Amino acid sequence: MAKVFLYPTTSLILSDLVARFGHTPLSAALQIRERIQTPGLESPPLQITPEGPKKGLRWAAVEVPSGVRGRMSLYGPMIEDAEAAIIINNADYSFGCMGCARTNELINFLIRKKNIPLLDLEYPSNDEEGVEFVAAIKRFLDGLSGEVA
Amino acid sequence: MSKVRIAQLSCGPEYSGVQKEIDTAAAAVDAEIFFPDLKLADLRQSFDEFGLNVRSPDLKLAIARAKALVEGRVEADAVFIATCFRCAEAAIVRNELRRYIHENSSLPVVSYSFTERTTSGTLLTRMEALTTIARRRALLAREVQQGLTMGIDSGSSTTKAVVMRDNKIIGTGWLPTTAVIESADEAIRRAITEAGVSRDEIEAVGTTGYGRFLVGEHVKANLIQEELTVNSKGAVFLADSQRGPSTVIDIGGMDNKAISVQDGIPGTFTMGGICAGASGRFLEMTSKRLGVDITELGPLAMKGLSRKVPMNSYCIVFGTQSLVNALAAGSSPEDVAAAACHSVAEQVFEQQLQEVDIKEPVIMVGGTSLIQGLVRAMEELLQTKILVPHHAQYIGAVGSALLASGFIKGD
């Protein structure tokens, strides 16, 4: 069973898929609702304190905006724990969304730098691609069982 | 009026741990923060229409929310735009949204870039100004002072009092702020002595400035109001620019204000200053180091050339170092004074004036507006003539006295 980092980390669907196929999802599974009534698209369910951005200094220097560092205090430890990763590019907001493009760039960089098994997929745009999308994730996760003891 | 509803357009406050501070500042002035309710489906269309193709989804959300406010799909009394300090993408969005809302609606708007260190105290005056504009539009529309009223401006550096009768200033008092209440009492004593009236004759009193609450309670003020709206009112009153657009610049002892005003009511404003190096404090220090009174610094600077002395007072410590180095290298006091004025003006220009729309007339107020070298430096940077009205140093007290006349019994 591998610890699989997910991007977008807020994707409930990805998180569910990973768990179904017997692995541990590393994600901040949040429900992206039809109506947005919170400060951001992926507002955290927990109250982050000003300590968050300080903890984030481990992954981003002090001149990096506090919002990036605050996010990194959540996602940084997940990246460190990750034994594999699934990255979905250009995902629809309803699939999972992370509000800050700069954090997204940093997360993508750090996870790619780790040299762990990685699945890089485009978000599907029709049913056919959708079926192949799920199949590709299944193949990747099945393959992990052998790779990660 | 029930709670003022402030729409928040933002990116990053919850992950910076400062959302609670924003909520607390709003609650302290009986306002509530809300997030314009949008359908996820409408989000993409709204930001596509706006035309600013940013990458961060939360900034796209902020754009879509601004459009909903301007188009009247969501109702609000005021708008607060907040994004992370040092984020270039967010800074572009913050500025464009502020301008868009200001030009396309009558909603008062303030923008702020926060760090994880931002506290509710820092945000309080801004929130207070937003709620004042929303709640007291009728009062802020007052253009004529009536009866016998007094205004007190308890500032961080100086305390000022003004007595007005029938639209004219008849008494003034000024002194450096030490103990807040004692300084106010002395300024009042001087103002009423000059006016030749007794304290009991005063029909209404207004207070503003950092010590407004303490002094307001002490003198049983009829009106206690933050300095952003009060100074705007005082500035357009004294500059005789009550109608139409204007820009008010107030370089204070502790912080600076830049306010875009329409018909005497602030539309957008910024308040801040990274360091005392961008405030009147640095000029005070400069005059001390040059061995001249602060009143002599302006005329001295007018005789000098700022470009002869490299000086950047981004930080007051480094600015002072530049000052000492320049004098040690043989620079003339005139050039050093001019360079100090230029440095302060440049920082206000770079850090704050970029966030408000500069519309003429540009009015400079506060004690620093009496330093001609600073006004000249600002004129050079803005490429426009700056208006410094009479009694410019009493702007807050005049605004308070003017607005307080709305509280005279029977008015």
PDB file of N, CA, C and O in Angstrom, chain B residues 60-96:
ATOM      1  N   LYS B  60      -9.584  34.588  -9.923  1.00  0.00           N
ATOM      2  CA  LYS B  60     -10.694  34.533 -10.883  1.00  0.00           C
ATOM      3  C   LYS B  60     -12.018  34.675 -10.134  1.00  0.00           C
ATOM      4  O   LYS B  60     -12.937  35.365 -10.583  1.00  0.00           O
ATOM      5  N   LEU B  61     -12.071  34.024  -8.988  1.00  0.00           N
ATOM      6  CA  LEU B  61     -13.277  34.119  -8.158  1.00  0.00           C
ATOM      7  C   LEU B  61     -13.499  35.567  -7.698  1.00  0.00           C
ATOM      8  O   LEU B  61     -14.626  36.073  -7.721  1.00  0.00           O
ATOM      9  N   ALA B  62     -12.419  36.237  -7.322  1.00  0.00           N
ATOM     10  CA  ALA B  62     -12.531  37.643  -6.884  1.00  0.00           C
ATOM     11  C   ALA B  62     -13.054  38.517  -8.025  1.00  0.00           C
ATOM     12  O   ALA B  62     -13.898  39.398  -7.822  1.00  0.00           O
ATOM     13  N   ILE B  63     -12.561  38.261  -9.234  1.00  0.00           N
ATOM     14  CA  ILE B  63     -13.019  39.035 -10.400  1.00  0.00           C
ATOM     15  C   ILE B  63     -14.513  38.785 -10.649  1.00  0.00           C
ATOM     16  O   ILE B  63     -15.288  39.718 -10.857  1.00  0.00           O
ATOM     17  N   ALA B  64     -14.901  37.520 -10.596  1.00  0.00           N
ATOM     18  CA  ALA B  64     -16.313  37.179 -10.835  1.00  0.00           C
ATOM     19  C   ALA B  64     -17.203  37.827  -9.769  1.00  0.00           C
ATOM     20  O   ALA B  64     -18.297  38.308 -10.054  1.00  0.00           O
ATOM     21  N   ARG B  65     -16.711  37.863  -8.553  1.00  0.00           N
ATOM     22  CA  ARG B  65     -17.499  38.481  -7.467  1.00  0.00           C
ATOM     23  C   ARG B  65     -17.619  39.990  -7.665  1.00  0.00           C
ATOM     24  O   ARG B  65     -18.669  40.580  -7.404  1.00  0.00           O
ATOM     25  N   ALA B  66     -16.536  40.606  -8.123  1.00  0.00           N
ATOM     26  CA  ALA B  66     -16.583  42.057  -8.378  1.00  0.00           C
ATOM     27  C   ALA B  66     -17.609  42.360  -9.460  1.00  0.00           C
ATOM     28  O   ALA B  66     -18.368  43.334  -9.351  1.00  0.00           O
ATOM     29  N   LYS B  67     -17.646  41.538 -10.479  1.00  0.00           N
ATOM     30  CA  LYS B  67     -18.625  41.747 -11.546  1.00  0.00           C
ATOM     31  C   LYS B  67     -20.052  41.600 -11.010  1.00  0.00           C
ATOM     32  O   LYS B  67     -20.941  42.366 -11.362  1.00  0.00           O
ATOM     33  N   ALA B  68     -20.248  40.626 -10.152  1.00  0.00           N
ATOM     34  CA  ALA B  68     -21.583  40.418  -9.567  1.00  0.00           C
ATOM     35  C   ALA B  68     -22.010  41.640  -8.746  1.00  0.00           C
ATOM     36  O   ALA B  68     -23.178  42.027  -8.757  1.00  0.00           O
ATOM     37  N   LEU B  69     -21.070  42.260  -8.064  1.00  0.00           N
ATOM     38  CA  LEU B  69     -21.374  43.452  -7.264  1.00  0.00           C
ATOM     39  C   LEU B  69     -21.713  44.639  -8.162  1.00  0.00           C
ATOM     40  O   LEU B  69     -22.708  45.330  -7.953  1.00  0.00           O
ATOM     41  N   VAL B  70     -20.874  44.854  -9.158  1.00  0.00           N
ATOM     42  CA  VAL B  70     -21.071  46.007 -10.046  1.00  0.00           C
ATOM     43  C   VAL B  70     -22.375  45.860 -10.846  1.00  0.00           C
ATOM     44  O   VAL B  70     -23.100  46.834 -11.048  1.00  0.00           O
ATOM     45  N   GLU B  71     -22.668  44.638 -11.259  1.00  0.00           N
ATOM     46  CA  GLU B  71     -23.884  44.417 -12.058  1.00  0.00           C
ATOM     47  C   GLU B  71     -25.134  44.311 -11.194  1.00  0.00           C
ATOM     48  O   GLU B  71     -26.234  44.097 -11.709  1.00  0.00           O
ATOM     49  N   GLY B  72     -24.973  44.423  -9.877  1.00  0.00           N
ATOM     50  CA  GLY B  72     -26.130  44.445  -8.975  1.00  0.00           C
ATOM     51  C   GLY B  72     -26.730  43.079  -8.702  1.00  0.00           C
ATOM     52  O   GLY B  72     -27.823  42.970  -8.151  1.00  0.00           O
ATOM     53  N   ARG B  73     -26.027  42.016  -9.068  1.00  0.00           N
ATOM     54  CA  ARG B  73     -26.553  40.676  -8.795  1.00  0.00           C
ATOM     55  C   ARG B  73     -26.391  40.313  -7.322  1.00  0.00           C
ATOM     56  O   ARG B  73     -27.055  39.435  -6.812  1.00  0.00           O
ATOM     57  N   VAL B  74     -25.450  41.004  -6.675  1.00  0.00           N
ATOM     58  CA  VAL B  74     -25.251  40.825  -5.230  1.00  0.00           C
ATOM     59  C   VAL B  74     -25.231  42.211  -4.609  1.00  0.00           C
ATOM     60  O   VAL B  74     -24.617  43.131  -5.153  1.00  0.00           O
ATOM     61  N   GLU B  75     -25.922  42.377  -3.490  1.00  0.00           N
ATOM     62  CA  GLU B  75     -25.970  43.695  -2.844  1.00  0.00           C
ATOM     63  C   GLU B  75     -24.965  43.786  -1.711  1.00  0.00           C
ATOM     64  O   GLU B  75     -24.772  42.837  -0.958  1.00  0.00           O
ATOM     65  N   ALA B  76     -24.336  44.951  -1.622  1.00  0.00           N
ATOM     66  CA  ALA B  76     -23.368  45.190  -0.540  1.00  0.00           C
ATOM     67  C   ALA B  76     -23.358  46.678  -0.226  1.00  0.00           C
ATOM     68  O   ALA B  76     -23.848  47.495  -1.023  1.00  0.00           O
ATOM     69  N   ASP B  77     -22.817  47.035   0.946  1.00  0.00           N
ATOM     70  CA  ASP B  77     -22.692  48.454   1.305  1.00  0.00           C
ATOM     71  C   ASP B  77     -21.283  48.964   1.015  1.00  0.00           C
ATOM     72  O   ASP B  77     -21.071  50.161   0.871  1.00  0.00           O
ATOM     73  N   ALA B  78     -20.317  48.070   0.990  1.00  0.00           N
ATOM     74  CA  ALA B  78     -18.918  48.459   0.792  1.00  0.00           C
ATOM     75  C   ALA B  78     -18.136  47.232   0.345  1.00  0.00           C
ATOM     76  O   ALA B  78     -18.639  46.107   0.422  1.00  0.00           O
ATOM     77  N   VAL B  79     -16.919  47.475  -0.135  1.00  0.00           N
ATOM     78  CA  VAL B  79     -16.102  46.360  -0.636  1.00  0.00           C
ATOM     79  C   VAL B  79     -14.709  46.411  -0.014  1.00  0.00           C
ATOM     80  O   VAL B  79     -14.087  47.480   0.059  1.00  0.00           O
ATOM     81  N   PHE B  80     -14.226  45.265   0.409  1.00  0.00           N
ATOM     82  CA  PHE B  80     -12.876  45.133   0.951  1.00  0.00           C
ATOM     83  C   PHE B  80     -12.123  44.138   0.068  1.00  0.00           C
ATOM     84  O   PHE B  80     -12.538  42.993  -0.074  1.00  0.00           O
ATOM     85  N   ILE B  81     -11.034  44.626  -0.552  1.00  0.00           N
ATOM     86  CA  ILE B  81     -10.237  43.752  -1.417  1.00  0.00           C
ATOM     87  C   ILE B  81      -8.929  43.442  -0.697  1.00  0.00           C
ATOM     88  O   ILE B  81      -8.216  44.363  -0.290  1.00  0.00           O
ATOM     89  N   ALA B  82      -8.623  42.182  -0.533  1.00  0.00           N
ATOM     90  CA  ALA B  82      -7.412  41.815   0.207  1.00  0.00           C
ATOM     91  C   ALA B  82      -6.693  40.667  -0.475  1.00  0.00           C
ATOM     92  O   ALA B  82      -7.318  39.659  -0.818  1.00  0.00           O
ATOM     93  N   THR B  83      -5.399  40.847  -0.676  1.00  0.00           N
ATOM     94  CA  THR B  83      -4.592  39.766  -1.257  1.00  0.00           C
ATOM     95  C   THR B  83      -3.241  39.727  -0.538  1.00  0.00           C
ATOM     96  O   THR B  83      -2.902  40.649   0.204  1.00  0.00           O
ATOM     97  N   CYS B  84      -2.490  38.681  -0.821  1.00  0.00           N
ATOM     98  CA  CYS B  84      -1.190  38.518  -0.152  1.00  0.00           C
ATOM     99  C   CYS B  84      -0.212  39.622  -0.576  1.00  0.00           C
ATOM    100  O   CYS B  84      -0.126  39.953  -1.761  1.00  0.00           O
ATOM    101  N   PHE B  85       0.501  40.138   0.391  1.00  0.00           N
ATOM    102  CA  PHE B  85       1.604  41.064   0.142  1.00  0.00           C
ATOM    103  C   PHE B  85       2.684  40.318  -0.648  1.00  0.00           C
ATOM    104  O   PHE B  85       2.969  39.164  -0.373  1.00  0.00           O
ATOM    105  N   ARG B  86       3.280  40.981  -1.610  1.00  0.00           N
ATOM    106  CA  ARG B  86       4.364  40.454  -2.441  1.00  0.00           C
ATOM    107  C   ARG B  86       3.911  39.525  -3.569  1.00  0.00           C
ATOM    108  O   ARG B  86       4.737  38.882  -4.199  1.00  0.00           O
ATOM    109  N   CYS B  87       2.600  39.419  -3.808  1.00  0.00           N
ATOM    110  CA  CYS B  87       2.161  38.594  -4.934  1.00  0.00           C
ATOM    111  C   CYS B  87       1.850  39.522  -6.102  1.00  0.00           C
ATOM    112  O   CYS B  87       0.917  40.332  -6.043  1.00  0.00           O
ATOM    113  N   ALA B  88       2.624  39.423  -7.148  1.00  0.00           N
ATOM    114  CA  ALA B  88       2.488  40.344  -8.280  1.00  0.00           C
ATOM    115  C   ALA B  88       1.159  40.140  -9.004  1.00  0.00           C
ATOM    116  O   ALA B  88       0.480  41.102  -9.369  1.00  0.00           O
ATOM    117  N   GLU B  89       0.788  38.872  -9.189  1.00  0.00           N
ATOM    118  CA  GLU B  89      -0.463  38.578  -9.884  1.00  0.00           C
ATOM    119  C   GLU B  89      -1.642  39.170  -9.106  1.00  0.00           C
ATOM    120  O   GLU B  89      -2.530  39.827  -9.667  1.00  0.00           O
ATOM    121  N   ALA B  90      -1.609  38.984  -7.803  1.00  0.00           N
ATOM    122  CA  ALA B  90      -2.688  39.505  -6.953  1.00  0.00           C
ATOM    123  C   ALA B  90      -2.693  41.030  -6.933  1.00  0.00           C
ATOM    124  O   ALA B  90      -3.756  41.655  -6.885  1.00  0.00           O
ATOM    125  N   ALA B  91      -1.511  41.636  -6.986  1.00  0.00           N
ATOM    126  CA  ALA B  91      -1.436  43.102  -6.954  1.00  0.00           C
ATOM    127  C   ALA B  91      -2.108  43.687  -8.196  1.00  0.00           C
ATOM    128  O   ALA B  91      -2.808  44.704  -8.121  1.00  0.00           O
ATOM    129  N   ILE B  92      -1.906  43.026  -9.328  1.00  0.00           N
ATOM    130  CA  ILE B  92      -2.538  43.505 -10.569  1.00  0.00           C
ATOM    131  C   ILE B  92      -4.063  43.416 -10.432  1.00  0.00           C
ATOM    132  O   ILE B  92      -4.793  44.367 -10.715  1.00  0.00           O
ATOM    133  N   VAL B  93      -4.527  42.277  -9.951  1.00  0.00           N
ATOM    134  CA  VAL B  93      -5.975  42.085  -9.805  1.00  0.00           C
ATOM    135  C   VAL B  93      -6.547  43.079  -8.793  1.00  0.00           C
ATOM    136  O   VAL B  93      -7.587  43.704  -9.024  1.00  0.00           O
ATOM    137  N   ARG B  94      -5.841  43.238  -7.687  1.00  0.00           N
ATOM    138  CA  ARG B  94      -6.316  44.149  -6.626  1.00  0.00           C
ATOM    139  C   ARG B  94      -6.507  45.564  -7.190  1.00  0.00           C
ATOM    140  O   ARG B  94      -7.552  46.182  -6.994  1.00  0.00           O
ATOM    141  N   ASN B  95      -5.523  46.036  -7.906  1.00  0.00           N
ATOM    142  CA  ASN B  95      -5.600  47.389  -8.463  1.00  0.00           C
ATOM    143  C   ASN B  95      -6.698  47.515  -9.507  1.00  0.00           C
ATOM    144  O   ASN B  95      -7.442  48.489  -9.521  1.00  0.00           O
ATOM    145  N   GLU B  96      -6.777  46.518 -10.385  1.00  0.00           N
ATOM    146  CA  GLU B  96      -7.779  46.607 -11.453  1.00  0.00           C
ATOM    147  C   GLU B  96      -9.196  46.494 -10.901  1.00  0.00           C
ATOM    148  O   GLU B  96     -10.105  47.175 -11.372  1.00  0.00           O
TER     149      GLU B  96
END
